[in-house]
Amino acid sequence: NLPEPSVLLAERGYDADKIRKKMEVRDVLTQIPMRKPCKMRVGVDHSLYSLRTLVERCFNKLKNARRAATRYDKTAESFLGFIDITSIRLWVRLLST
């Protein structure tokens, strides 16, 4: 089982009262910037929201590996194994700079 989330980091496109209410019921902190036309403003913790950028950049770098982007592998185990190998390669590249 996966652990229950404690924070939802999302972009403006996910700014909807329905999503915010569902997350409030589940006791999940939402960090979603408000769309421009909204009258009621909700603040965003920018230091927490900046973590979303890190995750998106990581996925972008993983998708640069053609095998991961096109999902050539037939089984979930082999796909996740390749994701592990690609992540290690990126980590080593980061350490060498």
PDB file of C-alpha atoms in Angstrom:
ATOM      1  CA  ASN A   1       0.000   0.000   0.000  1.00  0.00           C
ATOM      2  CA  LEU A   2       1.087   3.516  -0.760  1.00  0.00           C
ATOM      3  CA  PRO A   3       1.202   6.072   2.057  1.00  0.00           C
ATOM      4  CA  GLU A   4      -1.493   8.715   2.180  1.00  0.00           C
ATOM      5  CA  PRO A   5      -0.344  12.053   0.712  1.00  0.00           C
ATOM      6  CA  SER A   6      -0.031  15.051   3.013  1.00  0.00           C
ATOM      7  CA  VAL A   7       0.448  17.762   0.345  1.00  0.00           C
ATOM      8  CA  LEU A   8      -0.901  18.243  -3.186  1.00  0.00           C
ATOM      9  CA  LEU A   9       1.342  20.367  -5.424  1.00  0.00           C
ATOM     10  CA  ALA A  10      -0.368  21.204  -8.718  1.00  0.00           C
ATOM     11  CA  GLU A  11      -0.368  23.848 -11.420  1.00  0.00           C
ATOM     12  CA  ARG A  12      -3.082  26.421 -12.134  1.00  0.00           C
ATOM     13  CA  GLY A  13      -4.999  24.065 -14.412  1.00  0.00           C
ATOM     14  CA  TYR A  14      -6.012  22.015 -11.367  1.00  0.00           C
ATOM     15  CA  ASP A  15      -7.437  24.992  -9.493  1.00  0.00           C
ATOM     16  CA  ALA A  16     -11.011  23.886  -8.833  1.00  0.00           C
ATOM     17  CA  ASP A  17     -13.168  24.078  -5.730  1.00  0.00           C
ATOM     18  CA  LYS A  18     -14.094  20.400  -6.170  1.00  0.00           C
ATOM     19  CA  ILE A  19     -10.437  19.318  -5.977  1.00  0.00           C
ATOM     20  CA  ARG A  20      -9.726  21.573  -3.002  1.00  0.00           C
ATOM     21  CA  LYS A  21     -12.762  20.228  -1.101  1.00  0.00           C
ATOM     22  CA  LYS A  22     -11.858  16.581  -1.796  1.00  0.00           C
ATOM     23  CA  MET A  23      -8.341  17.177  -0.512  1.00  0.00           C
ATOM     24  CA  GLU A  24      -9.636  19.033   2.536  1.00  0.00           C
ATOM     25  CA  VAL A  25     -11.831  16.027   3.431  1.00  0.00           C
ATOM     26  CA  ARG A  26      -8.740  13.776   3.182  1.00  0.00           C
ATOM     27  CA  ASP A  27      -6.750  16.279   5.313  1.00  0.00           C
ATOM     28  CA  VAL A  28      -4.325  17.034   2.458  1.00  0.00           C
ATOM     29  CA  LEU A  29      -2.713  20.475   2.208  1.00  0.00           C
ATOM     30  CA  THR A  30      -3.264  21.901  -1.292  1.00  0.00           C
ATOM     31  CA  GLN A  31      -0.689  24.133  -2.918  1.00  0.00           C
ATOM     32  CA  ILE A  32      -2.314  25.229  -6.182  1.00  0.00           C
ATOM     33  CA  PRO A  33      -1.853  28.772  -7.533  1.00  0.00           C
ATOM     34  CA  MET A  34      -5.156  30.507  -8.183  1.00  0.00           C
ATOM     35  CA  ARG A  35      -6.291  31.255 -11.732  1.00  0.00           C
ATOM     36  CA  LYS A  36      -6.558  34.939 -12.601  1.00  0.00           C
ATOM     37  CA  PRO A  37     -10.380  35.331 -12.671  1.00  0.00           C
ATOM     38  CA  CYS A  38     -10.933  33.851  -9.198  1.00  0.00           C
ATOM     39  CA  LYS A  39     -12.347  36.317  -6.720  1.00  0.00           C
ATOM     40  CA  MET A  40     -11.386  34.503  -3.528  1.00  0.00           C
ATOM     41  CA  ARG A  41      -7.600  34.360  -3.282  1.00  0.00           C
ATOM     42  CA  VAL A  42      -5.749  31.478  -1.625  1.00  0.00           C
ATOM     43  CA  GLY A  43      -2.060  31.849  -0.855  1.00  0.00           C
ATOM     44  CA  VAL A  44       0.657  29.407  -1.890  1.00  0.00           C
ATOM     45  CA  ASP A  45       3.795  28.538   0.061  1.00  0.00           C
ATOM     46  CA  HIS A  46       6.353  29.246  -2.663  1.00  0.00           C
ATOM     47  CA  SER A  47       9.179  27.350  -0.969  1.00  0.00           C
ATOM     48  CA  LEU A  48       6.989  24.230  -0.887  1.00  0.00           C
ATOM     49  CA  TYR A  49       5.610  24.843  -4.384  1.00  0.00           C
ATOM     50  CA  SER A  50       9.146  25.060  -5.805  1.00  0.00           C
ATOM     51  CA  LEU A  51       9.517  21.314  -5.103  1.00  0.00           C
ATOM     52  CA  ARG A  52       7.000  20.695  -7.894  1.00  0.00           C
ATOM     53  CA  THR A  53       9.484  22.136 -10.373  1.00  0.00           C
ATOM     54  CA  LEU A  54      12.159  19.698  -9.193  1.00  0.00           C
ATOM     55  CA  VAL A  55       9.849  16.731  -9.722  1.00  0.00           C
ATOM     56  CA  GLU A  56       8.794  17.926 -13.184  1.00  0.00           C
ATOM     57  CA  ARG A  57      12.428  18.433 -14.210  1.00  0.00           C
ATOM     58  CA  CYS A  58      13.248  14.918 -13.043  1.00  0.00           C
ATOM     59  CA  PHE A  59      10.429  13.428 -15.140  1.00  0.00           C
ATOM     60  CA  ASN A  60      11.572  15.500 -18.116  1.00  0.00           C
ATOM     61  CA  LYS A  61      15.113  14.132 -17.820  1.00  0.00           C
ATOM     62  CA  LEU A  62      13.807  10.588 -17.482  1.00  0.00           C
ATOM     63  CA  LYS A  63      11.725  11.044 -20.632  1.00  0.00           C
ATOM     64  CA  ASN A  64      14.877  12.011 -22.548  1.00  0.00           C
ATOM     65  CA  ALA A  65      15.738   8.319 -22.374  1.00  0.00           C
ATOM     66  CA  ARG A  66      13.864   7.047 -25.423  1.00  0.00           C
ATOM     67  CA  ARG A  67      13.202   3.632 -23.923  1.00  0.00           C
ATOM     68  CA  ALA A  68      11.477   5.202 -20.903  1.00  0.00           C
ATOM     69  CA  ALA A  69       9.477   7.698 -22.961  1.00  0.00           C
ATOM     70  CA  THR A  70       8.100   5.087 -25.380  1.00  0.00           C
ATOM     71  CA  ARG A  71       7.793   2.307 -22.775  1.00  0.00           C
ATOM     72  CA  TYR A  72       9.318  -0.496 -24.845  1.00  0.00           C
ATOM     73  CA  ASP A  73       9.360  -2.895 -21.888  1.00  0.00           C
ATOM     74  CA  LYS A  74       6.526  -5.397 -21.632  1.00  0.00           C
ATOM     75  CA  THR A  75       6.495  -5.892 -17.865  1.00  0.00           C
ATOM     76  CA  ALA A  76       6.302  -3.368 -15.060  1.00  0.00           C
ATOM     77  CA  GLU A  77       9.385  -4.899 -13.404  1.00  0.00           C
ATOM     78  CA  SER A  78      11.618  -4.395 -16.436  1.00  0.00           C
ATOM     79  CA  PHE A  79      10.259  -0.871 -16.981  1.00  0.00           C
ATOM     80  CA  LEU A  80      10.923   0.116 -13.360  1.00  0.00           C
ATOM     81  CA  GLY A  81      14.359  -1.495 -13.589  1.00  0.00           C
ATOM     82  CA  PHE A  82      15.185   0.696 -16.568  1.00  0.00           C
ATOM     83  CA  ILE A  83      13.864   3.756 -14.717  1.00  0.00           C
ATOM     84  CA  ASP A  84      16.224   2.846 -11.838  1.00  0.00           C
ATOM     85  CA  ILE A  85      19.171   2.541 -14.226  1.00  0.00           C
ATOM     86  CA  THR A  86      18.320   5.854 -15.905  1.00  0.00           C
ATOM     87  CA  SER A  87      17.942   7.569 -12.517  1.00  0.00           C
ATOM     88  CA  ILE A  88      21.341   6.277 -11.388  1.00  0.00           C
ATOM     89  CA  ARG A  89      22.890   7.472 -14.651  1.00  0.00           C
ATOM     90  CA  LEU A  90      21.415  10.952 -14.120  1.00  0.00           C
ATOM     91  CA  TRP A  91      22.569  10.982 -10.499  1.00  0.00           C
ATOM     92  CA  VAL A  92      26.137  10.023 -11.449  1.00  0.00           C
ATOM     93  CA  ARG A  93      26.144  12.675 -14.162  1.00  0.00           C
ATOM     94  CA  LEU A  94      25.003  15.241 -11.583  1.00  0.00           C
ATOM     95  CA  LEU A  95      27.755  14.181  -9.158  1.00  0.00           C
ATOM     96  CA  SER A  96      30.454  14.489 -11.801  1.00  0.00           C
ATOM     97  CA  THR A  97      29.668  18.157 -12.534  1.00  0.00           C
TER      98      THR A  97
END
